[in-house]
Amino acid sequence: MPDPRFTLALDELKPDQWRLFEKLAAEFLVDEFPALRSMAAASGDGGRDGVTFAVDGESKLVFQYSVTVDWKGKIRQTVDRLSETFPEADQLIYVTNKPIGAMADELRSDLRKSGMYLDVRDRSWFEDRENTTAARQVASAELIELVVAPLLKSRAILDSALKITSEEGRIALVHLALEDADGASERGLTKRAFEALVLAALDGTSADECKSLEEIQAHVRGLIPAGSAQQVDALVASAISRLAARRGPVKLRGSDYHISFEESVALDAKAAQYLLEEAATEVLISRVMEQVGLGDSDHRDVAGETVKNLRLLTESVIFRLGESFASAVTNGDPVPLGYEQIALEVAEMKMLLPFSSDETAELVLAVLDQPSDDARKHFRRIADAYTLFAFLRQTADVQKVLVSVFSDGDIWLDTSAVLPLIGESLIEDSSARNYTSLLRAAVDAGLKLYVTGGVLEEVERHINRSVVYANTRDWKGRIPFVYSAYVLSGRPTADFVAWADEIRGQSRPVDDVMDYLRDVFSIHRRDLTELAEAAPVALRGAVQELWRESHDRRRNSDDSWLDPATVSRLVDHDVENTVGVIQMRKTSPLSHMGYRAWWLTLDATASRLKSHLIEQLGKDAPASPVLSPDFLSQLFRLGPLRTAIEREQRVQFPLVTNISRMENIPPELIALADKIRSENAGLDERLIRRHVRDALDEVRAKSGRMASGGTLGMEREIAKRLRTNKR
C-alpha cells in the first residue's frame, strides 16, 4: 500500500516546485537508467529534461518531467519541440505527478504513427515503487517533509469542521473522522468515541510535552456538555488505560501521557488520506457542476474558492444530517433531510457563491447522489464523525443510546417507497441498486417490511398508467416514473408492455404485484384498515386534512389527470398508513427504540406530519410514525444492527435520499430514445442500450435544470445510475 503522505505530496506539487519533482523523478529513474543525465532548467532545455548518455552520439531516448495539469498539451508540445531540436529522438518517457493511466492510450497510438514512442510514468508509477529501493525511500521521505509536513502543521484539515466554533472541538471532530470505523466495529461506539477524544486531547504532545490525566479529563469534559463529570472522567480513564497498554498509541512518562511517535506518523498518514479524499471531492463537485448545467458562461467563477466553498457547504449539510440522526434517536421522530432543508442550510451559511440558493441546493444533492469512490469514503467518514460528535453533545454513553434503537420492528412502505424498488430492478448492475440494498439490509437485520392493500392498488394502477402511456401517448400530467426508468435504462419502448406483464397480469393484477414484491423484495401484505377506523375522530380528521390538501395541490398542478374520486381513494390510503401505524404502536409491544411500528415514505408531505399533528391536536399529539431512508441508512452505518450486515453492503447505502417528484422525464427524450434505437438497428442489444443511455445522459446534462424540473430526488438517483451503468 502506498503511503498516503507520499501520494498527497505528489498531488500537492505546484508548478513553481518543478525542481523538487525533477529531483524526485531522477532518483526514481536512475536505477533503471544508470546513464541518465538531467538537463531541466527554468531557462529552457530544448524540450528535454533528461537524456541517457550515448557513446556513439545523440541519445534517441529523452525524458520530460512535468507537474502541469494539461499533460496532453504538454506532451504534444514536447514532441513538436523535439522534432525541431532533436529530430533523432524517437522515444519519450513522460514523467508526471498526475494520475493518467489508460487515458494516454489514444495519444500514445497517435504519436506512434509519427515515429515517436511514448511511455508515461504517472503518479501510480511513483506510488508502486516508493519502497523498492533505499534511494527511493529517502527521496519520497524528503518530498513528504518539504510538501506535506507544512500542510499538516498548518491545520488545513480543520477546515472541514466548519460547524464547530472552538479549535478543540474541531480537532476532536477530525480525530473522530480519522478513526477507522469499520476496523473498530467490535469495540463499541462509546469506547471508540472516547479513545478518539483522548487522542484529540493529546494532539501535539510528545515525550517533551505531556499532559496529566486530570488535564485530559478536563479537556474532554469541555467537549461534552451532557453527562455527569464523574461519568466522563471514568470513560476517559478507561480509554487512557486501553490506549496506553503495551505498544499502544499513547505512552506514559512518569504520571503524564503523550502520543507515541509511531502514532503521530500513523495520524499524519490518516490525515493525508483525508486530504486526498477531500481533493477528490472537489474534483467531483467541479464535474457535477457541468453535469447539472451550472458550469456554463453564466457562472464563470466555478474554480478555486468557489469549489472549496461548495465542498464545505456539502460537509455542513452532512453535519446537519448527523445532528438530525442523533436528534431522531433521542426524541423518536426520524425526519429526512430534504431539498427544502438543504436550501435553508445554504441560506444560513451565507457563502459568496455564483448560484442561487435553489441551484446550490440542487448541486449539493447531485454531489451526494452518486459520489466517486474517494468522495464516498470522505462523505461516510465525516458523516459518521459528525453523528458521533452530535451524540456526544447529548450523551456521554453513545453505545447505550444506540442499543436502544430497534433491533426488530415492523415497517410499512408507502407507494413512494415501493416504486423506486421497481425502478432499480432495471439497473443491470445489482451492486448499483443502493435503495434496494438498504431495504434488503433491513430484512437481513430482522426488520419486517409490509404494504397495505391500498398501496398495492396504487402500485398496480401506476404500472397500468405506464402501460396506457406506452400504448397511446395521449396523456395528461407527468409521465409515470416506472415508464421513465424503463426508457432511461435504454430498453426498447416496444417491449415495455411485455416487461410490465412480468410484474402483473390481466386477471388478478393486484395479487400479481403482491407476489412480485414478496418474491423479489421480501415485502408482505398487512392491512391497517381496522386500526385506522378505530382511531379517535380528531386524529383521523387531522391526518385526513393534511393529505387532502397535499393531493388537491397535486391535482391542480402536475397531476391534472386525478379526478375527485381518485383523490379520495389516495387520501384514504395515506390516512390508513399514517393513522394505522400510530394505532399499531398502542397494540404492539415496544421495541428497543420505543416503537415497533414505522411508516417508510419518500413523500415530502410526510415531513410536515409531526408539526401538523401538534398544531391540530396540541402537545399531547402522537409522535410521527414516519421513518426516513436517511435515518435507516445511518442507523445501519453506526448502530448495533451494523454487525448483521456485510460491510460491502453498508458502503452502498445512500447518504441522503431526497424527497421530490419521481416522474419528470421530458417526452422529447422518449422520442430521442426511439430514434437512437432505430438508427442502431442491427447492433447487439446490449450495445444499443448503451448508446441510448449515453445519448439521453448527454442531452439531459446539457439541458440542465430545465430538463430535470428543478429537483434531484429519487427519480434522478435511479435514472442517473441507469444512464451511467455501462457494464
XYZ file of C-alpha atoms in Angstrom:
727
model
C 0.000 0.000 0.000
C 1.426 3.421 -0.921
C 1.974 5.899 1.884
C -0.896 8.438 1.670
C 1.577 11.142 2.671
C 3.644 10.429 -0.446
C 0.540 10.447 -2.648
C -0.529 13.742 -1.083
C 2.949 15.203 -1.633
C 2.732 14.317 -5.335
C -0.788 15.704 -5.529
C 0.144 18.995 -3.843
C 3.170 19.842 -6.014
C 2.775 23.268 -7.592
C 4.227 24.474 -10.912
C 6.887 26.542 -9.116
C 8.073 23.370 -7.342
C 9.309 21.754 -10.557
C 12.818 21.389 -9.167
C 11.515 19.213 -6.336
C 9.780 16.972 -8.825
C 12.814 16.859 -11.114
C 14.964 15.631 -8.233
C 12.390 13.036 -7.223
C 11.990 11.785 -10.805
C 15.738 11.455 -11.278
C 16.087 9.423 -8.043
C 13.298 7.059 -9.117
C 14.618 6.645 -12.685
C 18.324 6.222 -12.071
C 18.132 2.543 -11.059
C 16.502 1.728 -14.388
C 18.606 4.202 -16.400
C 22.091 4.480 -14.798
C 23.288 6.697 -17.661
C 20.517 9.264 -17.080
C 21.580 12.897 -17.345
C 19.102 15.524 -16.073
C 19.003 18.707 -18.119
C 15.894 20.522 -16.858
C 16.303 24.258 -16.406
C 13.984 27.218 -15.996
C 15.748 28.932 -18.917
C 14.870 26.132 -21.344
C 16.082 22.681 -22.244
C 15.161 22.240 -25.872
C 12.147 20.134 -24.983
C 14.035 17.567 -22.904
C 14.552 17.364 -19.142
C 16.805 14.342 -19.326
C 18.665 12.032 -21.696
C 20.678 8.860 -21.397
C 24.368 9.098 -22.247
C 25.259 7.523 -25.595
C 28.915 6.932 -26.578
C 28.192 6.939 -30.317
C 26.280 10.196 -30.467
C 22.948 11.741 -29.521
C 20.608 9.539 -27.500
C 17.263 8.708 -29.086
C 15.674 8.400 -25.648
C 14.591 11.615 -23.917
C 12.768 12.370 -20.669
C 10.235 15.073 -19.856
C 9.365 15.892 -16.228
C 6.157 17.857 -15.703
C 3.704 18.861 -12.961
C 1.304 20.550 -15.375
C -2.382 19.617 -15.322
C -2.665 19.720 -19.122
C -0.493 16.662 -19.696
C -1.817 16.015 -23.207
C -0.934 19.513 -24.335
C 2.465 19.296 -22.645
C 3.320 16.002 -24.351
C 2.322 17.261 -27.810
C 4.231 20.479 -27.227
C 7.298 18.484 -26.185
C 7.104 16.216 -29.250
C 6.777 19.220 -31.566
C 9.750 20.902 -29.906
C 11.858 17.748 -30.132
C 11.153 17.459 -33.849
C 12.995 20.763 -34.234
C 15.765 20.479 -31.644
C 16.415 16.695 -31.530
C 14.909 15.090 -34.653
C 16.778 11.842 -33.941
C 14.715 11.258 -30.759
C 12.136 8.508 -31.170
C 11.399 7.582 -27.549
C 9.851 9.896 -24.957
C 9.388 8.986 -21.310
C 6.936 11.465 -19.830
C 7.202 11.627 -16.042
C 4.422 13.342 -14.100
C 2.825 13.567 -10.678
C -0.658 13.477 -12.224
C -2.852 10.347 -12.416
C -3.138 9.424 -16.110
C -3.286 5.655 -16.539
C -5.155 4.406 -19.618
C -6.177 7.947 -20.607
C -2.881 8.197 -22.520
C -3.586 5.177 -24.769
C -5.076 7.164 -27.632
C -2.294 9.758 -27.566
C 0.312 7.000 -27.422
C -1.203 5.409 -30.511
C -1.280 8.716 -32.414
C 2.365 9.501 -31.662
C 3.464 6.016 -32.688
C 2.156 6.713 -36.210
C 4.570 9.655 -36.460
C 7.536 7.611 -35.221
C 7.559 8.669 -31.546
C 7.156 6.008 -28.856
C 5.628 7.370 -25.667
C 5.989 5.854 -22.190
C 4.048 7.588 -19.394
C 5.293 7.313 -15.816
C 2.452 8.851 -13.789
C 1.544 9.124 -10.102
C 0.752 5.434 -9.748
C 4.206 4.583 -11.126
C 5.781 6.512 -8.252
C 3.400 5.046 -5.668
C 4.146 1.478 -6.767
C 7.915 1.991 -6.453
C 8.148 4.125 -3.325
C 9.651 1.390 -1.139
C 11.519 -0.656 -3.753
C 14.953 0.839 -3.020
C 16.579 2.764 -0.194
C 17.246 5.718 -2.515
C 13.576 5.944 -3.463
C 12.522 5.744 0.182
C 14.830 8.621 1.041
C 13.612 10.682 -1.937
C 9.949 10.178 -1.054
C 10.602 10.972 2.621
C 12.311 14.225 1.629
C 9.369 15.214 -0.553
C 6.932 14.426 2.272
C 8.917 16.595 4.666
C 9.091 19.513 2.247
C 5.479 19.420 0.962
C 3.207 17.542 3.352
C 4.649 18.348 6.780
C 3.990 22.111 6.444
C 0.474 21.376 5.168
C -0.397 19.211 8.161
C 1.142 21.664 10.603
C -0.990 24.441 9.126
C -4.076 22.539 10.338
C -5.650 22.733 6.872
C -7.569 19.581 7.735
C -9.579 21.541 10.302
C -11.341 23.462 7.525
C -13.867 20.644 7.248
C -15.049 21.177 10.827
C -16.724 24.409 9.759
C -19.755 23.973 12.001
C -17.642 23.680 15.162
C -16.561 27.025 16.585
C -13.831 26.040 19.072
C -10.492 24.714 17.828
C -10.589 21.972 20.487
C -13.940 20.799 19.153
C -12.706 20.862 15.580
C -9.638 18.813 16.480
C -11.886 16.317 18.274
C -14.134 16.076 15.245
C -11.158 15.429 12.979
C -9.895 12.633 15.249
C -13.360 11.070 15.148
C -13.241 11.316 11.351
C -9.785 9.710 11.187
C -10.977 6.765 13.260
C -11.274 3.540 11.264
C -14.955 2.929 11.925
C -15.215 -0.401 10.110
C -11.998 -1.765 11.570
C -13.130 -0.858 15.082
C -16.711 -2.067 14.899
C -16.394 -4.553 17.723
C -15.077 -2.024 20.263
C -18.388 -0.261 20.646
C -19.202 3.317 19.829
C -18.592 4.731 23.311
C -15.127 3.181 23.553
C -14.290 4.268 20.024
C -15.512 7.807 20.624
C -13.626 8.318 23.887
C -10.399 6.909 22.507
C -10.659 9.450 19.680
C -11.404 12.234 22.188
C -8.377 11.283 24.289
C -6.139 11.333 21.223
C -7.613 14.729 20.353
C -6.784 15.979 23.839
C -3.220 14.723 23.367
C -2.913 16.278 19.915
C 0.531 17.873 19.570
C 2.036 16.173 22.637
C 5.395 14.413 22.654
C 7.883 12.939 25.121
C 8.965 16.502 25.903
C 5.463 17.882 26.268
C 2.980 15.662 28.115
C -0.411 16.034 29.785
C -1.698 14.703 33.079
C -4.794 12.547 33.378
C -6.602 15.443 35.065
C -5.779 17.764 32.151
C -7.031 15.211 29.633
C -10.249 14.670 31.585
C -10.871 18.411 31.856
C -10.259 18.797 28.120
C -12.788 16.071 27.239
C -15.352 17.402 29.740
C -15.213 20.705 27.886
C -16.181 18.918 24.671
C -19.146 17.041 26.174
C -21.698 19.308 27.862
C -24.016 16.367 28.575
C -23.427 13.656 31.146
C -22.033 13.843 34.632
C -18.409 14.829 35.191
C -17.831 11.564 37.052
C -19.120 9.517 34.113
C -16.959 11.396 31.604
C -13.864 11.137 33.804
C -14.372 7.390 34.226
C -14.764 6.885 30.468
C -11.620 8.951 29.806
C -9.629 6.976 32.383
C -10.770 3.723 30.819
C -9.837 4.929 27.334
C -6.396 6.052 28.537
C -5.847 2.643 30.097
C -6.569 0.898 26.797
C -4.544 3.329 24.680
C -1.513 3.221 26.994
C -1.384 -0.568 27.111
C 1.770 -2.283 25.840
C 2.677 -0.999 22.346
C -0.355 1.234 22.375
C -0.596 4.636 20.668
C -0.242 6.526 23.976
C 2.870 6.469 26.144
C 3.152 7.041 29.885
C 6.039 9.230 31.025
C 6.097 9.394 34.798
C 2.488 10.181 35.670
C 1.768 12.023 32.409
C 0.816 10.926 28.894
C 1.777 11.711 25.299
C 1.119 10.339 21.815
C 3.777 7.906 20.641
C 5.976 8.746 17.680
C 4.550 5.803 15.742
C 1.023 7.056 16.365
C 1.981 10.553 15.227
C 3.235 9.114 11.942
C 0.082 6.996 11.600
C -2.127 10.032 12.291
C -0.237 12.024 9.671
C -0.857 9.225 7.154
C -4.575 9.200 8.025
C -4.712 12.980 7.736
C -3.005 12.806 4.344
C -5.564 10.248 3.148
C -8.330 12.514 4.439
C -6.965 15.455 2.440
C -6.669 13.286 -0.684
C -10.319 12.291 -0.357
C -11.151 15.955 0.198
C -9.394 16.874 -3.052
C -11.245 14.080 -4.877
C -14.498 15.530 -3.560
C -13.662 18.915 -5.084
C -12.946 17.225 -8.420
C -16.369 15.578 -8.157
C -18.018 18.933 -7.411
C -16.445 20.507 -10.499
C -17.677 17.641 -12.662
C -21.195 17.706 -11.226
C -21.466 21.458 -11.819
C -21.012 20.808 -15.515
C -23.472 17.900 -15.492
C -26.302 19.898 -13.916
C -25.693 22.939 -16.097
C -24.076 25.221 -13.505
C -20.656 25.388 -15.134
C -21.709 27.473 -18.142
C -20.925 31.045 -19.160
C -23.458 32.432 -16.715
C -21.417 31.037 -13.831
C -17.825 31.727 -14.752
C -16.453 31.651 -11.216
C -16.516 27.872 -10.867
C -12.984 27.124 -9.709
C -10.759 27.623 -6.714
C -12.526 29.236 -3.783
C -15.988 28.504 -5.179
C -15.367 24.753 -5.362
C -13.869 24.765 -1.880
C -16.882 26.647 -0.504
C -19.214 24.150 -2.158
C -17.307 21.305 -0.524
C -17.556 22.976 2.868
C -21.250 23.537 2.288
C -21.769 19.877 1.377
C -19.936 18.843 4.532
C -22.108 21.235 6.512
C -25.184 19.508 5.093
C -23.736 16.172 6.216
C -23.160 17.663 9.651
C -26.841 18.621 9.720
C -27.681 15.047 8.722
C -25.672 13.773 11.712
C -27.446 16.149 14.060
C -30.795 15.060 12.618
C -29.962 11.409 13.197
C -28.826 11.984 16.793
C -31.934 14.041 17.491
C -34.132 11.376 15.922
C -32.735 8.668 18.172
C -33.245 10.741 21.312
C -36.718 12.155 20.547
C -38.144 9.312 18.475
C -39.020 11.339 15.383
C -36.737 10.433 12.453
C -37.127 13.065 9.759
C -35.452 13.262 6.341
C -33.001 15.878 5.206
C -34.675 17.054 2.031
C -34.373 19.720 -0.611
C -36.007 22.461 1.462
C -33.793 21.789 4.474
C -30.673 21.980 2.312
C -31.862 25.263 0.798
C -32.192 26.660 4.323
C -28.668 25.459 5.112
C -27.408 27.256 2.022
C -29.016 30.499 3.199
C -27.647 30.070 6.722
C -24.054 29.540 5.525
C -24.139 32.921 3.703
C -21.291 31.948 1.399
C -20.415 34.018 -1.633
C -21.414 31.665 -4.453
C -22.318 32.485 -8.081
C -25.528 30.432 -7.797
C -28.957 30.937 -6.302
C -29.901 29.055 -3.112
C -32.097 26.676 -5.124
C -29.337 25.985 -7.643
C -26.820 25.395 -4.882
C -29.144 23.036 -3.039
C -29.663 21.105 -6.260
C -25.919 20.907 -6.775
C -25.323 19.605 -3.237
C -27.897 16.864 -3.756
C -26.302 15.931 -7.072
C -22.882 15.634 -5.405
C -24.304 13.416 -2.652
C -26.358 11.469 -5.184
C -23.664 9.188 -6.644
C -20.181 10.167 -5.464
C -16.890 8.777 -6.702
C -15.238 6.108 -4.546
C -12.909 8.575 -2.812
C -15.680 11.135 -2.308
C -17.935 8.405 -0.919
C -15.247 7.485 1.633
C -14.904 11.139 2.571
C -18.647 11.632 2.992
C -19.026 8.440 5.015
C -16.064 9.366 7.204
C -17.365 12.812 8.097
C -20.982 11.622 8.340
C -20.025 9.083 10.993
C -17.782 11.592 12.772
C -20.405 14.341 12.786
C -23.052 11.898 14.006
C -20.873 10.674 16.864
C -19.973 14.245 17.769
C -23.658 15.199 17.772
C -24.402 12.247 20.068
C -21.580 13.177 22.430
C -23.054 16.652 22.827
C -26.242 14.999 24.108
C -24.975 11.954 25.978
C -21.646 10.524 27.042
C -22.643 6.871 26.608
C -23.301 6.686 22.864
C -23.395 2.897 22.795
C -26.138 2.723 25.397
C -28.310 5.145 23.434
C -27.837 3.386 20.108
C -28.531 -0.014 21.623
C -31.938 1.479 22.428
C -32.589 1.812 18.691
C -34.792 -1.010 17.488
C -33.176 -4.296 16.526
C -36.540 -5.545 15.344
C -39.627 -3.829 14.101
C -42.370 -3.628 11.501
C -42.066 -1.154 8.637
C -44.953 -0.281 6.303
C -43.911 1.080 2.901
C -45.709 3.886 1.119
C -46.194 3.740 -2.662
C -43.427 6.332 -3.000
C -41.105 3.861 -1.238
C -42.120 0.884 -3.401
C -41.863 2.381 -6.906
C -38.103 3.120 -6.608
C -37.543 -0.593 -5.919
C -39.222 -1.443 -9.212
C -37.215 1.291 -10.948
C -33.936 -0.013 -9.552
C -34.707 -3.512 -10.823
C -33.919 -2.099 -14.282
C -30.315 -1.378 -13.272
C -28.247 -4.242 -14.677
C -25.500 -3.932 -12.073
C -27.146 -5.147 -8.868
C -24.431 -3.519 -6.740
C -25.643 -0.115 -8.011
C -29.154 -0.635 -6.608
C -28.477 1.388 -3.482
C -32.037 1.884 -2.291
C -32.813 -1.803 -2.816
C -29.685 -2.712 -0.841
C -30.907 -0.549 2.027
C -34.208 -2.390 2.318
C -32.555 -5.779 1.825
C -30.305 -4.879 4.738
C -33.377 -4.072 6.817
C -34.716 -7.567 6.173
C -31.296 -9.124 6.899
C -31.218 -7.254 10.215
C -34.551 -8.759 11.287
C -36.971 -5.978 10.339
C -40.211 -6.906 8.597
C -41.499 -4.996 5.564
C -45.219 -4.612 4.808
C -47.589 -2.887 2.407
C -51.313 -2.368 2.698
C -53.879 -3.286 0.082
C -54.221 0.392 -0.746
C -50.518 0.662 -1.589
C -50.728 -2.472 -3.733
C -53.626 -0.905 -5.606
C -51.650 2.323 -6.172
C -48.593 0.429 -7.417
C -50.733 -1.641 -9.809
C -52.520 1.488 -11.071
C -49.160 3.204 -11.597
C -47.939 0.307 -13.735
C -51.244 0.309 -15.602
C -50.869 4.041 -16.275
C -47.387 3.320 -17.608
C -48.824 0.712 -19.970
C -51.521 3.147 -21.138
C -48.856 5.753 -21.827
C -46.772 3.214 -23.755
C -49.765 2.260 -25.914
C -51.385 5.632 -26.553
C -49.100 8.578 -25.642
C -52.385 10.550 -25.309
C -51.513 11.821 -21.888
C -52.287 14.356 -19.213
C -49.900 15.042 -16.353
C -46.438 13.709 -15.658
C -45.006 10.658 -17.399
C -45.184 7.730 -14.940
C -41.935 7.104 -13.100
C -41.704 3.385 -13.912
C -42.014 4.100 -17.630
C -39.381 6.851 -17.318
C -37.000 4.459 -15.565
C -37.585 1.858 -18.267
C -36.798 4.277 -21.096
C -33.724 5.654 -19.344
C -32.383 2.117 -18.977
C -32.052 2.025 -22.768
C -34.568 -0.770 -23.289
C -36.861 -0.782 -26.358
C -40.132 1.015 -25.690
C -41.937 -1.567 -27.804
C -41.123 -4.208 -25.165
C -42.409 -2.241 -22.181
C -45.811 -3.922 -22.030
C -44.205 -7.379 -22.033
C -41.845 -6.272 -19.251
C -44.742 -4.880 -17.200
C -46.585 -8.192 -17.621
C -43.780 -9.853 -15.667
C -44.909 -7.817 -12.639
C -48.680 -8.083 -13.065
C -51.068 -9.864 -15.396
C -54.595 -9.086 -16.530
C -56.784 -11.350 -14.389
C -55.608 -10.618 -10.833
C -53.113 -7.726 -11.211
C -53.070 -6.633 -7.550
C -52.358 -10.181 -6.390
C -49.606 -10.418 -9.011
C -47.978 -7.233 -7.699
C -48.081 -8.659 -4.193
C -46.435 -11.887 -5.355
C -43.728 -9.860 -7.116
C -42.976 -7.706 -4.058
C -42.918 -10.751 -1.790
C -40.709 -12.901 -4.014
C -38.247 -10.187 -5.067
C -38.102 -7.841 -2.055
C -39.492 -9.880 0.885
C -42.388 -7.439 1.310
C -45.657 -8.852 2.650
C -49.236 -7.581 2.865
C -50.657 -6.439 6.181
C -53.654 -4.124 6.173
C -54.248 -1.402 8.763
C -57.870 -0.533 7.904
C -59.483 -1.725 11.141
C -56.902 0.002 13.320
C -57.228 3.255 11.370
C -61.026 3.227 11.534
C -60.947 2.662 15.317
C -58.725 5.709 15.890
C -60.040 8.879 17.570
C -62.032 11.068 15.211
C -59.822 14.085 15.922
C -56.692 12.171 14.900
C -58.242 10.852 11.699
C -59.560 14.300 10.850
C -56.193 15.992 11.347
C -54.348 13.439 9.220
C -57.040 13.500 6.549
C -56.807 17.284 6.311
C -53.066 17.153 5.680
C -53.283 14.546 2.933
C -56.348 16.095 1.304
C -54.519 19.405 0.993
C -51.474 17.649 -0.496
C -53.388 15.692 -3.128
C -55.569 18.653 -4.085
C -52.407 20.664 -4.651
C -51.014 17.919 -6.901
C -54.276 17.729 -8.831
C -54.160 21.468 -9.510
C -50.573 21.343 -10.790
C -48.780 18.374 -12.310
C -51.364 15.622 -11.885
C -54.365 17.156 -13.592
C -55.476 13.632 -14.584
C -56.578 12.973 -10.979
C -60.362 13.016 -10.627
C -62.104 13.707 -7.283
C -62.894 10.022 -6.714
C -59.241 9.021 -7.254
C -58.063 11.787 -4.938
C -60.394 10.500 -2.220
C -59.001 6.960 -2.543
C -55.410 8.228 -2.366
C -56.243 10.238 0.755
C -57.882 7.168 2.330
C -54.781 5.084 1.638
C -52.455 7.663 3.205
C -54.730 8.014 6.224
C -54.783 4.221 6.644
C -50.983 4.073 6.670
C -50.441 7.100 8.882
C -53.173 6.514 11.448
C -52.897 2.729 11.267
C -49.224 2.734 12.238
C -49.884 5.237 15.048
C -52.609 2.928 16.393
C -50.440 -0.145 15.868
C -47.974 1.343 18.329
C -50.642 1.192 21.005
C -51.332 -2.504 20.498
C -47.874 -3.935 19.803
C -45.044 -4.429 22.314
C -42.435 -1.702 22.432
C -39.176 -2.263 20.600
C -35.830 -1.084 21.984
C -36.359 2.282 20.356
C -39.721 2.698 21.991
C -41.793 1.954 18.880
C -42.007 -1.220 16.876
C -44.165 0.089 14.012
C -42.941 2.642 11.438
C -44.007 4.069 8.100
C -41.339 4.465 5.406
C -42.229 7.109 2.835
C -40.492 9.456 0.402
C -43.431 11.823 0.149
C -42.449 15.361 1.116
C -45.808 15.889 2.843
C -44.853 13.303 5.465
C -42.067 15.552 6.747
C -44.775 18.036 7.840
C -46.775 15.446 9.780
C -45.160 15.991 13.176
C -45.702 19.775 13.234
C -49.195 19.403 11.733
C -50.317 16.968 14.457
C -49.002 19.240 17.201
C -50.725 22.222 15.610
C -54.051 20.378 15.332
C -54.034 18.216 18.480
C -51.769 20.072 20.886
C -48.785 18.910 22.918
C -50.365 15.500 23.539
C -50.366 14.682 19.822
C -48.929 11.240 18.995
C -45.404 11.015 17.642
C -44.993 10.914 13.889
C -44.744 7.344 12.554
C -42.582 8.454 9.609
C -39.256 6.690 9.110
C -36.923 8.239 6.548
C -34.460 6.242 4.429
C -31.718 8.635 5.597
C -32.297 7.591 9.198
C -32.333 3.909 8.304
C -29.107 4.223 6.320
C -27.227 5.967 9.117
C -28.597 3.503 11.659
C -27.062 0.676 9.669
C -23.770 2.576 9.455
C -23.407 3.201 13.183
C -25.996 1.280 15.153
C -25.869 -2.222 16.624
C -27.607 -3.601 13.523
C -24.435 -2.939 11.511
C -22.914 -6.256 12.610
C -25.762 -8.135 10.902
C -24.956 -6.543 7.553
C -21.978 -7.142 5.303
C -19.516 -4.243 5.194
C -19.685 -4.032 1.374
C -23.447 -3.713 1.634
C -23.188 -0.844 4.143
C -20.854 1.063 1.834
C -23.521 1.195 -0.886
C -26.220 2.759 1.305
C -27.408 6.166 0.091
C -26.173 9.014 2.273
C -29.089 11.333 1.555
C -32.380 10.337 -0.059
C -34.025 13.438 -1.423
C -37.811 13.688 -1.311
C -39.233 15.010 -4.561
C -41.314 14.132 -7.596
C -40.374 10.972 -9.419
C -41.978 11.472 -12.837
C -40.226 14.234 -14.738
C -38.619 12.889 -17.905
C -39.437 15.182 -20.854
C -41.476 13.469 -23.619
C -38.839 14.622 -26.122
C -36.313 12.235 -24.568
C -38.601 9.267 -25.187
C -38.772 10.209 -28.856
C -34.981 10.594 -28.876
C -34.559 7.124 -27.356
C -36.729 5.596 -30.093
C -34.780 7.484 -32.777
C -31.378 6.302 -31.494
C -32.621 2.735 -31.213
C -33.842 2.883 -34.829
C -30.513 4.299 -36.037
C -28.617 1.490 -34.300
C -30.827 -1.333 -35.535
C -28.857 -4.498 -36.165
C -26.335 -3.957 -33.383
C -26.112 -6.134 -30.306
C -28.978 -5.320 -27.904
C -26.582 -4.561 -25.046
C -24.685 -2.103 -27.241
C -27.910 -0.409 -28.342
C -28.953 0.074 -24.714
C -25.603 1.675 -24.007
C -25.953 4.068 -26.958
C -29.428 5.073 -25.804
C -28.304 5.640 -22.216
C -25.280 7.670 -23.314
C -27.349 9.885 -25.608
C -30.056 10.518 -23.033
C -27.395 11.263 -20.448
C -25.739 13.824 -22.712
C -28.985 15.583 -23.637
C -30.243 15.754 -20.064
C -26.883 17.067 -18.843
C -26.894 19.819 -21.475
C -30.478 20.802 -20.712
C -29.646 21.141 -17.018
C -32.336 22.263 -14.610
C -34.983 22.721 -17.313
C -34.975 19.002 -18.104
C -34.754 17.905 -14.504
C -37.701 20.008 -13.401
C -35.559 21.706 -10.758
C -35.402 18.692 -8.414
C -32.961 15.877 -7.791
C -34.949 13.252 -5.930
C -35.232 9.531 -6.065
C -36.041 9.669 -9.791
C -32.656 11.229 -10.542
C -30.881 8.886 -8.139
C -32.148 5.873 -10.039
C -32.141 7.414 -13.511
C -28.552 8.577 -13.193
C -27.315 5.104 -12.352
C -29.410 3.647 -15.172
C -27.778 6.003 -17.650
C -24.200 5.592 -16.427
C -24.238 1.833 -15.828
C -22.092 0.879 -18.819
C -21.327 -2.725 -17.994
